[in-house]
């Protein structure tokens, strides 16, 4: 009898099937969600959009996403990679971030769009890329070319999440493929967290994110594998939200205490040892700290003098005779602010990286704006010192010294010194930005950087650099005008559109305003008059330029130029004993005076403070002109008393608001910064000081404040002009 065969067990096969199914389910549950959202191929313009909420189609309602990756590839051997192209968020470039390839410089430009575009970074490459990977995760932007990491930028002012993405090229010759990948696993928006300025409550709000994640039991990890929250990214988003909140508070600068609290809260979080200490997180926090430094610089640059609480504390110290010297921020708040900003800028420059190009450039215009801002009147400090003046005692000399220290900060030399300090800081930022950009900028962008630096150098009194050769008109015209040379143009050419992401156009306009380069025609005439004044025989050369000016009464600057040239010719005539030369100078002065006091229904001398002051100055230096002026038919509209040298209280009605400026008193120098341009107001004050026999005018002050549209130094008496060495010649 054959032995019975032992039946095979039936459980291994079902068990194996269950095991395989469990592993497959676990792998399926643990895999990251599919991220490919769209693919497009084409030759010129491509557009992609985010899928609907379930990611199932491209026809549902629009959904924005700030966590995406874009792959841009060309076929092997394609030539399109060497043409200019732009990858961008939004339907059109400029709505969000843009990545632009500049073939002329073999460079990639990362630009943040919006109302004021910002060039965040510029990086030059060795050759055109064949594949580009560009990723955004909230505020972090990463660029790779041919699988090589090139750039990582943390932008503390990111635009909203996009719903569209696009590609455009200027040379549609080769087929291009663009693929969009979306990742919506971003977790809770940190903008909605209950943040507070108080460090204790802020820590309580951040502890759930800062604490180490609890280790889940093995059965929980088995049954619910999923993906672990991307904690470094969540921390970056929270830190960015704090920094953005602090920057917004600093930009408003209305409530300085609130802004300082927001800045302090952000800095506490960025330096908190409880936070994750991974290398990537530490690098991100270092980048965000540089944005905080930028916000602090903006806040200090926009701030004024001491607050009410600080003034009250100073008053108590003064009344109690406990103060022998005012703190620097009380004597000269603007100088103290410039010193603080200079220190912060140096630390920012020392820690800057190539991805900080946009951060540095964004500071240039605020610094130039602060330099151009009229100085704040230290009225609060003067009133404080007046109210705390001791009746008698040993503290009176100390109090008098404090009053003198505050008064010294309002002199033209002190104000211009502070302006120069702000301009010097802006120049340091430009130098570092140029160094970071290297060869990555276009010719127009490099020209804008050079033009801005040239304008700062001219205002700081440095010798102007020669005009660049083979440069576009927008550069050469402004370059010559800022240097005081003939711009050789009748209108300002527009700045290039490619330069707007640098944010330097407003700064250039402010520098032109500070150098008094308007109107452009007056800049041309002034440059030619300066050249004529340096001739061997200056009188004929000056008269030749005057002959080309518009007729009297047509243009204010032309009549002001005639008056200044007449004063110069009179000073030259006094150096000779030739009666013919003196008579010719007298006739020139008479014609110039007629242009100021007549030739119009409302003469210039009755409506413009400088025209009034120059008319008075000409009459004071040439008394024989009084008879001619008294017979002028239009002098009645001006007021004979005012023009003919009688008390200045008899001012024309249109000049009643300039009483202090035209008073000729020492305190008139405090009024030169507004509302008139400082160069014209200073000449007005000096002329009236000579006319009214007030304090001796310091004509050397004209060397402090540049003026490219009027040769203000022509008004100096010849002795003062000779002592000063005369004006420097223009730069070709």
XYZ file of C-alpha atoms in Angstrom:
732
model
C 0.000 0.000 0.000
C 1.424 3.250 -1.039
C 1.926 5.810 1.709
C -0.602 8.621 1.644
C 0.682 11.967 0.366
C 0.679 14.719 2.926
C -1.556 17.524 1.689
C 0.155 20.847 1.091
C -0.966 23.692 3.328
C -3.075 26.295 1.583
C -2.182 29.276 3.801
C 1.258 30.324 2.351
C -0.186 31.590 -0.908
C -2.916 33.731 0.677
C -0.431 34.938 3.286
C 2.029 35.937 0.599
C -0.718 37.709 -1.286
C -1.708 39.596 1.866
C 1.915 40.532 2.563
C 2.457 41.740 -0.982
C -0.770 43.714 -0.818
C 0.178 45.290 2.524
C 3.586 46.311 1.259
C 2.052 47.705 -1.912
C -0.547 49.628 0.098
C 2.105 51.004 2.447
C 4.323 52.049 -0.443
C 1.365 53.654 -2.193
C 0.342 55.512 0.969
C 3.882 56.646 1.721
C 4.764 57.898 -1.730
C 4.675 61.635 -2.328
C 1.671 62.886 -4.240
C 2.004 63.270 -7.975
C 3.242 66.777 -8.689
C 3.214 67.046 -12.485
C 0.561 69.630 -13.296
C 1.112 70.519 -16.944
C 3.464 70.094 -19.889
C 3.712 72.276 -22.972
C 5.893 72.294 -26.064
C 6.279 75.092 -28.538
C 8.568 77.534 -30.285
C 7.856 81.035 -28.973
C 5.230 81.666 -26.293
C 3.972 79.026 -23.876
C 1.455 79.334 -21.039
C 0.607 76.956 -18.203
C -1.956 77.228 -15.448
C -2.530 75.545 -12.116
C -5.029 72.701 -12.012
C -8.262 72.891 -10.072
C -8.466 71.933 -6.413
C -8.238 68.172 -6.968
C -5.556 68.496 -9.636
C -7.643 66.536 -12.131
C -7.928 68.945 -15.018
C -6.811 72.180 -16.540
C -10.344 73.474 -17.026
C -11.526 73.953 -13.444
C -11.422 77.134 -11.406
C -8.025 78.772 -11.061
C -5.981 77.779 -8.029
C -2.811 79.574 -6.950
C 0.296 77.840 -5.653
C 3.520 79.213 -4.161
C 5.310 75.838 -4.109
C 6.225 74.805 -7.630
C 9.008 73.620 -9.913
C 9.484 74.380 -13.588
C 11.726 72.397 -15.913
C 12.755 74.085 -19.147
C 14.555 71.929 -21.700
C 15.644 72.137 -25.316
C 16.298 69.314 -27.732
C 19.867 68.156 -28.127
C 21.709 70.471 -30.486
C 18.998 73.130 -30.353
C 20.064 76.711 -30.856
C 17.212 78.251 -28.856
C 19.113 77.952 -25.591
C 21.377 80.751 -26.804
C 18.509 83.161 -27.570
C 16.948 85.568 -25.098
C 14.077 84.027 -23.158
C 12.004 84.638 -20.031
C 10.325 82.232 -17.614
C 7.744 84.008 -15.532
C 4.878 83.745 -13.100
C 1.548 85.112 -14.273
C 0.131 85.541 -17.732
C 2.684 88.232 -18.613
C 6.244 88.938 -17.454
C 6.271 91.377 -14.570
C 3.285 90.008 -12.651
C 5.403 87.853 -10.326
C 8.896 86.422 -10.392
C 10.728 86.221 -13.712
C 13.865 84.354 -14.727
C 15.462 85.952 -17.765
C 18.340 84.755 -19.908
C 20.541 87.556 -21.289
C 22.612 86.042 -24.113
C 24.757 89.149 -24.633
C 26.177 88.710 -21.118
C 25.621 84.931 -20.766
C 23.730 85.771 -17.587
C 20.573 84.838 -15.719
C 18.525 87.613 -14.106
C 16.054 86.881 -11.321
C 13.489 89.692 -11.108
C 10.592 90.343 -8.757
C 7.796 92.058 -10.664
C 5.113 94.459 -9.535
C 4.734 98.223 -9.630
C 8.433 98.645 -8.827
C 10.381 95.704 -10.317
C 13.478 94.610 -8.415
C 16.471 92.757 -9.823
C 17.085 90.235 -7.044
C 20.181 88.584 -8.513
C 22.314 88.476 -11.661
C 24.610 85.552 -12.361
C 26.910 85.042 -15.343
C 27.506 81.554 -16.803
C 30.217 80.037 -18.932
C 27.834 78.884 -21.695
C 24.108 78.846 -22.532
C 22.254 76.220 -20.468
C 20.465 73.234 -22.018
C 18.157 72.614 -19.076
C 16.836 74.934 -16.391
C 15.178 73.923 -13.148
C 13.555 76.784 -11.290
C 11.808 76.227 -7.985
C 9.851 78.394 -5.610
C 8.871 77.389 -2.099
C 7.141 80.380 -0.583
C 9.926 82.912 -0.123
C 12.761 80.640 -1.294
C 13.835 80.634 -4.935
C 16.330 78.081 -6.266
C 17.793 78.038 -9.774
C 19.729 75.150 -11.322
C 21.245 74.906 -14.793
C 22.178 71.533 -16.275
C 21.682 69.934 -12.822
C 24.177 72.354 -11.221
C 22.836 74.573 -8.374
C 23.436 78.216 -9.249
C 21.437 80.431 -6.967
C 19.362 80.342 -3.790
C 17.495 83.506 -2.844
C 15.322 84.267 0.169
C 12.994 87.146 -0.691
C 11.301 88.713 2.320
C 8.853 90.605 0.088
C 7.505 87.860 -2.197
C 4.605 88.502 -4.580
C 1.344 86.533 -4.268
C 1.194 82.906 -5.350
C 0.576 82.626 -9.104
C -2.109 80.749 -11.002
C -0.367 80.982 -14.373
C 3.167 80.443 -15.588
C 4.646 81.283 -18.957
C 7.635 81.226 -21.279
C 8.578 83.672 -24.031
C 11.582 83.992 -26.303
C 12.757 86.572 -28.805
C 14.042 83.951 -31.278
C 11.393 81.245 -31.862
C 13.629 78.877 -33.816
C 13.843 75.718 -31.682
C 11.214 73.645 -29.941
C 11.109 74.088 -26.183
C 9.484 71.937 -23.521
C 8.279 73.335 -20.233
C 6.863 71.172 -17.441
C 5.197 72.457 -14.285
C 5.190 70.561 -10.980
C 3.057 71.681 -8.031
C 3.335 70.751 -4.352
C 0.406 71.868 -2.233
C 1.539 70.234 1.047
C 2.452 73.519 2.677
C 0.508 73.247 5.917
C -0.962 76.197 7.813
C -0.286 79.692 6.572
C 1.989 81.391 9.145
C 0.480 84.767 8.267
C -2.603 83.686 10.265
C -0.755 82.651 13.417
C -1.510 84.783 16.514
C 1.713 86.778 16.488
C 2.482 89.400 19.093
C 5.246 91.901 19.751
C 5.721 90.629 23.293
C 8.576 88.052 23.295
C 6.884 85.836 25.915
C 3.562 85.549 24.114
C 5.382 85.237 20.813
C 7.322 82.257 22.150
C 4.069 80.605 23.285
C 2.633 81.047 19.793
C 5.728 79.561 18.160
C 6.387 76.657 20.548
C 4.246 74.118 18.628
C 6.377 74.689 15.565
C 9.696 75.008 17.375
C 9.343 71.924 19.565
C 10.739 68.629 18.299
C 8.035 66.495 16.628
C 6.873 63.601 18.874
C 7.960 60.150 17.785
C 4.918 58.195 16.653
C 4.416 54.555 17.751
C 5.317 51.917 15.217
C 1.728 50.851 14.649
C 0.732 54.464 13.925
C 3.596 54.823 11.481
C 2.553 51.506 9.911
C -1.145 52.310 9.584
C -0.672 55.975 8.691
C 2.732 56.404 7.072
C 2.216 59.632 5.131
C 4.915 62.266 4.858
C 6.380 64.136 7.784
C 5.784 67.882 7.857
C 8.592 69.827 6.191
C 9.597 71.631 9.379
C 12.514 73.705 8.010
C 10.241 75.028 5.294
C 7.474 75.791 7.792
C 9.958 77.639 9.985
C 11.179 79.612 7.003
C 7.617 80.595 6.125
C 6.942 81.681 9.695
C 10.211 83.620 9.903
C 9.473 85.268 6.565
C 6.022 86.267 7.790
C 7.582 87.866 10.867
C 10.184 89.704 8.796
C 7.568 90.926 6.308
C 5.452 92.185 9.188
C 8.453 93.997 10.654
C 9.394 95.502 7.282
C 5.842 96.743 6.744
C 5.862 98.382 10.173
C 9.245 99.971 9.464
C 8.080 101.223 6.061
C 5.095 102.997 7.604
C 7.358 104.538 10.293
C 4.398 106.463 11.691
C 4.554 104.633 15.016
C 8.258 104.111 15.636
C 7.633 102.165 18.853
C 5.427 99.669 16.999
C 8.030 99.305 14.242
C 10.805 98.695 16.761
C 8.634 96.103 18.517
C 7.980 94.241 15.278
C 11.671 94.307 14.374
C 12.588 93.032 17.830
C 10.061 90.190 17.660
C 11.412 89.046 14.306
C 15.009 89.232 15.503
C 14.138 87.206 18.641
C 12.693 84.414 16.527
C 15.601 84.404 14.076
C 18.114 84.059 16.911
C 16.041 81.657 19.060
C 18.131 78.614 20.112
C 14.933 76.543 20.390
C 14.563 76.612 16.613
C 15.808 73.846 14.376
C 19.560 74.175 14.007
C 20.012 72.448 10.669
C 22.605 74.010 8.331
C 19.939 74.912 5.772
C 17.796 76.618 8.398
C 20.789 78.531 9.769
C 21.620 79.795 6.272
C 18.038 80.872 5.677
C 17.941 82.716 8.976
C 21.171 84.503 8.101
C 19.610 85.661 4.834
C 16.485 86.869 6.618
C 18.571 88.744 9.176
C 20.012 90.759 6.301
C 16.470 91.724 5.298
C 15.854 92.793 8.891
C 18.960 94.963 8.702
C 17.523 96.531 5.556
C 14.261 97.284 7.392
C 16.170 98.849 10.286
C 18.161 101.029 7.883
C 14.946 102.185 6.235
C 13.423 102.974 9.615
C 16.421 104.970 10.836
C 16.741 106.801 7.507
C 13.073 107.808 7.652
C 13.021 108.761 11.334
C 13.204 112.316 12.600
C 14.456 113.737 15.878
C 13.760 112.687 19.437
C 10.303 111.627 20.565
C 8.197 113.367 23.187
C 9.240 110.992 25.981
C 12.925 111.523 25.221
C 12.458 115.300 25.136
C 10.682 115.190 28.509
C 13.548 113.194 30.016
C 16.065 115.722 28.684
C 14.001 118.586 30.090
C 14.018 117.007 33.546
C 17.792 116.556 33.399
C 18.281 120.154 32.288
C 16.047 121.554 35.013
C 17.822 119.462 37.597
C 21.255 120.634 36.390
C 22.192 116.997 35.903
C 23.201 117.404 32.264
C 26.455 118.997 31.168
C 26.335 117.809 27.535
C 23.497 116.830 25.234
C 23.600 113.350 23.657
C 24.569 113.258 20.002
C 21.054 112.328 18.871
C 19.697 115.401 20.671
C 22.201 117.905 19.271
C 22.110 116.577 15.705
C 19.577 113.797 15.208
C 20.274 113.532 11.486
C 24.033 113.182 11.926
C 23.455 110.539 14.592
C 21.075 108.668 12.261
C 23.613 108.807 9.421
C 26.278 107.344 11.698
C 23.996 104.481 12.757
C 23.036 103.753 9.161
C 26.682 103.823 8.064
C 27.557 101.206 10.689
C 24.606 99.015 9.668
C 25.514 99.341 5.986
C 29.088 98.277 6.641
C 27.896 95.162 8.478
C 25.430 94.430 5.679
C 28.111 94.831 3.018
C 30.534 92.604 4.909
C 27.927 89.804 5.064
C 26.445 90.258 1.580
C 26.288 87.501 -1.027
C 25.553 87.474 -4.793
C 21.872 86.846 -4.032
C 21.766 90.123 -2.057
C 22.085 92.343 -5.142
C 18.441 93.396 -5.068
C 18.562 93.978 -1.327
C 21.481 96.406 -1.660
C 20.052 98.230 -4.671
C 16.724 98.739 -2.898
C 18.517 100.905 -0.318
C 20.097 103.362 -2.756
C 16.989 105.439 -3.439
C 15.934 105.777 0.256
C 19.441 106.974 1.120
C 19.527 109.485 -1.750
C 16.026 110.626 -0.803
C 17.204 111.278 2.744
C 20.118 113.305 1.381
C 17.733 115.434 -0.699
C 15.219 115.948 2.098
C 15.110 119.482 3.567
C 16.647 119.467 7.049
C 14.260 119.383 9.957
C 14.180 122.582 11.947
C 15.497 121.877 15.493
C 12.652 123.991 16.869
C 11.749 121.431 19.526
C 15.295 121.415 20.910
C 15.532 125.220 20.856
C 12.197 125.523 22.648
C 13.326 122.934 25.188
C 16.532 124.841 25.882
C 14.652 128.140 26.098
C 12.131 126.772 28.587
C 14.858 125.243 30.759
C 17.216 128.228 30.748
C 18.528 128.823 34.290
C 17.953 132.252 35.771
C 21.413 132.375 37.287
C 24.074 130.128 38.664
C 26.971 128.032 37.559
C 24.885 126.128 35.012
C 24.343 129.139 32.731
C 27.621 128.720 30.764
C 26.786 125.061 30.196
C 23.308 125.979 29.008
C 24.704 128.610 26.634
C 27.098 126.035 25.198
C 24.188 123.664 24.580
C 22.258 126.416 22.782
C 25.276 127.155 20.575
C 25.740 123.450 19.792
C 22.144 123.087 18.611
C 22.317 126.312 16.575
C 25.483 125.161 14.812
C 23.647 122.198 13.283
C 21.432 124.519 11.195
C 24.248 126.254 9.302
C 24.552 125.557 5.552
C 27.935 123.903 6.064
C 26.543 121.520 8.711
C 23.477 120.653 6.624
C 25.502 119.981 3.492
C 27.951 117.895 5.511
C 25.072 115.667 6.615
C 23.819 115.429 3.047
C 27.276 114.380 1.947
C 27.281 111.690 4.634
C 24.051 110.179 3.286
C 25.358 110.338 -0.286
C 28.599 108.643 0.737
C 26.618 105.765 2.276
C 24.612 105.376 -0.941
C 27.879 105.323 -2.875
C 29.170 102.461 -0.725
C 26.013 100.483 -1.481
C 26.462 101.084 -5.208
C 30.083 99.971 -5.127
C 29.189 96.706 -3.396
C 26.228 96.088 -5.718
C 28.473 96.568 -8.757
C 30.954 94.114 -7.287
C 28.250 91.499 -6.637
C 26.758 91.862 -10.123
C 30.107 91.352 -11.835
C 29.610 90.762 -15.559
C 25.986 89.705 -15.177
C 24.391 93.082 -15.949
C 23.510 94.420 -19.375
C 25.266 97.458 -20.813
C 22.296 99.693 -19.975
C 22.175 98.438 -16.401
C 25.901 98.919 -15.934
C 25.496 102.421 -17.367
C 22.792 103.229 -14.813
C 25.026 102.084 -11.968
C 27.925 104.167 -13.303
C 25.694 107.225 -13.842
C 24.327 107.075 -10.300
C 27.828 106.754 -8.849
C 29.022 109.612 -11.070
C 26.225 111.856 -9.823
C 27.107 111.100 -6.206
C 30.790 111.792 -6.857
C 29.987 115.156 -8.469
C 27.827 116.204 -5.518
C 30.526 115.118 -3.076
C 32.988 117.454 -4.784
C 35.131 114.835 -6.512
C 36.638 115.590 -9.897
C 34.091 114.436 -12.501
C 35.105 111.516 -14.659
C 35.276 112.028 -18.443
C 32.121 111.290 -20.389
C 32.103 107.634 -21.543
C 32.761 107.207 -25.229
C 30.306 105.409 -27.519
C 27.615 105.670 -24.839
C 23.876 106.182 -25.501
C 22.402 109.676 -25.352
C 20.441 109.049 -22.141
C 23.765 108.450 -20.389
C 25.962 111.141 -21.951
C 23.419 113.969 -21.574
C 22.929 113.321 -17.854
C 26.625 112.613 -17.330
C 27.628 116.005 -18.750
C 24.832 117.868 -16.966
C 25.785 116.437 -13.568
C 29.432 117.332 -14.226
C 28.544 120.912 -15.185
C 29.437 120.515 -18.862
C 27.371 121.316 -21.928
C 24.876 118.418 -22.216
C 24.650 119.011 -25.986
C 20.918 118.301 -26.007
C 17.666 120.233 -25.783
C 15.634 117.558 -23.946
C 16.271 114.710 -21.537
C 16.332 111.318 -23.318
C 14.262 108.624 -21.611
C 16.045 106.125 -19.405
C 16.136 102.545 -20.768
C 13.303 100.243 -19.740
C 15.787 97.436 -19.068
C 17.182 99.445 -16.190
C 13.972 99.802 -14.189
C 14.446 96.553 -12.185
C 17.543 98.179 -10.672
C 15.331 100.814 -9.037
C 17.841 103.591 -9.762
C 15.668 105.872 -11.911
C 14.185 107.730 -8.886
C 17.656 108.121 -7.357
C 19.034 109.586 -10.600
C 16.143 112.067 -10.745
C 16.837 113.131 -7.150
C 20.542 113.603 -7.879
C 19.672 115.788 -10.865
C 17.374 117.826 -8.629
C 20.083 118.187 -5.988
C 22.548 119.370 -8.659
C 19.996 121.888 -10.033
C 20.004 120.582 -13.606
C 16.665 122.110 -14.606
C 15.899 123.585 -17.048
C 18.231 121.822 -19.448
C 18.637 124.913 -21.640
C 19.944 126.855 -18.637
C 22.452 124.063 -17.973
C 23.781 124.489 -21.509
C 24.107 128.262 -21.192
C 25.715 128.007 -17.753
C 28.302 125.526 -19.013
C 29.158 127.799 -21.936
C 29.381 130.836 -19.659
C 31.785 128.968 -17.373
C 33.970 128.171 -20.384
C 33.821 131.801 -21.531
C 34.788 133.007 -18.060
C 38.003 130.989 -18.303
C 39.006 132.599 -21.613
C 41.974 134.941 -21.912
C 39.560 137.802 -22.657
C 36.454 136.765 -20.707
C 34.317 139.888 -21.322
C 33.840 139.432 -25.106
C 33.309 135.698 -24.668
C 30.657 136.249 -21.997
C 28.831 138.833 -24.127
C 28.843 136.432 -27.091
C 26.977 133.820 -25.044
C 24.519 136.423 -23.716
C 23.662 137.403 -27.291
C 22.266 133.888 -27.842
C 19.863 134.031 -24.890
C 16.116 134.491 -25.491
C 14.769 138.028 -25.481
C 14.155 139.722 -22.154
C 10.958 138.705 -20.401
C 10.566 135.358 -22.194
C 12.383 133.057 -19.774
C 13.241 133.662 -16.123
C 16.534 131.756 -16.230
C 17.704 133.748 -19.263
C 17.140 137.053 -17.454
C 18.805 135.718 -14.301
C 21.800 134.716 -16.429
C 21.973 138.241 -17.895
C 21.990 139.711 -14.402
C 24.727 137.367 -13.182
C 26.859 138.049 -16.267
C 26.366 141.793 -15.741
C 27.618 141.455 -12.164
C 30.615 139.502 -13.428
C 31.401 142.092 -16.112
C 31.146 144.877 -13.536
C 33.618 143.026 -11.295
C 36.005 142.610 -14.239
C 35.651 146.294 -15.174
C 36.653 147.359 -11.665
C 40.028 145.696 -12.235
C 40.811 148.167 -15.036
C 40.852 151.950 -15.292
C 39.528 152.053 -18.855
C 36.354 154.219 -18.923
C 35.132 152.490 -22.085
C 35.189 149.116 -20.327
C 33.338 150.573 -17.349
C 30.706 152.170 -19.616
C 30.156 148.897 -21.494
C 29.713 147.035 -18.202
C 27.287 149.729 -16.996
C 25.212 149.385 -20.175
C 25.150 145.594 -19.767
C 23.922 146.024 -16.200
C 21.215 148.430 -17.327
C 19.894 146.002 -19.927
C 19.999 143.130 -17.436
C 18.166 145.191 -14.821
C 15.502 146.109 -17.357
C 14.956 142.402 -18.003
C 14.274 141.846 -14.295
C 12.148 144.923 -13.607
C 10.339 145.403 -16.920
C 9.470 143.723 -20.227
C 6.522 141.891 -18.628
C 3.123 142.799 -17.155
C 4.376 141.203 -13.903
C 8.147 141.741 -13.829
C 10.361 138.941 -12.568
C 11.530 141.125 -9.675
C 7.980 141.294 -8.353
C 7.351 137.534 -8.417
C 10.696 135.732 -7.976
C 12.838 136.164 -4.824
C 16.163 135.664 -6.636
C 15.252 138.160 -9.371
C 14.292 140.668 -6.661
C 17.565 140.092 -4.764
C 19.726 140.380 -7.898
C 17.982 143.611 -8.895
C 18.682 145.039 -5.439
C 22.296 143.823 -5.600
C 22.896 145.469 -8.983
C 21.484 148.761 -7.694
C 23.649 148.544 -4.578
C 26.848 147.982 -6.561
C 25.943 150.426 -9.357
C 24.123 153.359 -7.713
C 23.994 155.245 -11.018
C 21.440 152.692 -12.208
C 18.891 154.103 -9.760
C 17.949 156.970 -12.077
C 17.492 154.622 -15.027
C 15.383 152.229 -12.956
C 13.201 155.001 -11.542
C 12.225 155.941 -15.101
C 11.321 152.363 -16.065
C 7.577 152.186 -16.876
C 7.092 148.870 -15.065
C 8.874 149.790 -11.859
C 5.622 150.889 -10.274
C 4.356 147.306 -10.378
C 7.422 146.223 -8.435
C 7.436 148.973 -5.871
C 9.914 151.823 -6.034
C 10.691 151.549 -2.350
C 11.702 147.915 -2.625
C 13.724 148.165 -5.807
C 15.424 151.474 -5.152
C 16.964 150.331 -1.905
C 14.504 151.535 0.706
C 13.479 149.232 3.604
C 12.712 145.701 2.515
C 9.410 145.779 4.384
C 7.981 147.294 1.207
C 8.014 143.941 -0.586
C 5.835 143.192 -3.601
C 2.687 141.307 -2.658
C 3.821 138.097 -4.396
C 6.994 138.034 -2.273
C 5.346 138.620 1.095
C 5.847 134.964 2.036
C 9.627 135.279 1.592
C 10.091 137.982 4.213
C 12.654 136.076 6.290
C 14.587 134.940 3.212
C 14.803 138.545 1.949
C 15.455 140.110 5.350
C 19.249 139.942 5.137
C 19.432 138.762 8.758
C 21.723 135.956 9.978
C 18.800 133.608 10.639
C 17.791 133.883 6.972
C 20.331 131.159 6.192
C 18.063 128.690 8.011
C 15.362 129.291 5.376
C 17.337 128.332 2.270
C 16.264 124.664 2.163
C 12.579 125.121 1.360
C 10.471 125.990 -0.553
C 13.020 127.378 -3.038
C 15.880 125.255 -4.385
C 18.780 125.621 -1.968
C 21.204 126.988 -4.566
C 18.930 129.888 -5.541
C 17.805 130.556 -1.987
C 21.414 130.776 -0.770
C 22.312 133.300 -3.466
C 19.189 135.278 -2.550
C 20.187 135.453 1.121
C 23.801 136.436 0.399
C 22.718 139.167 -2.021
C 20.255 140.626 0.490
C 22.843 140.516 3.277
C 25.125 142.701 1.151
C 22.281 145.036 0.170
C 20.908 145.598 3.678
C 24.346 146.080 5.261
C 23.550 143.222 7.597
C 26.037 140.514 8.521
C 28.925 140.261 6.100
C 27.894 137.700 3.467
C 30.034 134.580 3.305
C 30.279 134.147 -0.464
C 32.358 130.989 -0.064
C 29.133 129.182 0.888
C 28.313 129.118 -2.830
C 31.030 126.475 -3.214
C 29.087 124.097 -0.958
C 25.854 123.808 -2.910
C 26.222 122.884 -6.591
C 24.150 124.653 -9.218
C 24.408 123.528 -12.839
C 21.666 125.824 -14.180
C 23.055 129.183 -12.947
C 26.653 130.435 -12.513
C 25.911 131.613 -8.978
C 29.607 132.373 -8.352
C 29.353 135.262 -10.857
C 27.598 137.279 -8.120
C 30.684 137.334 -5.894
C 32.610 140.560 -5.584
C 35.829 140.179 -7.522
C 37.917 140.208 -4.341
C 35.947 137.261 -2.954
C 36.090 135.414 -6.266
C 39.838 135.907 -6.536
C 40.343 134.757 -2.960
C 38.363 131.604 -3.684
C 40.404 130.859 -6.786
C 37.462 131.149 -9.174
C 35.319 128.335 -10.517
C 36.840 125.173 -11.852
C 36.639 124.525 -15.545
C 34.106 122.095 -16.984
C 34.902 118.540 -17.877
C 34.874 117.706 -21.596
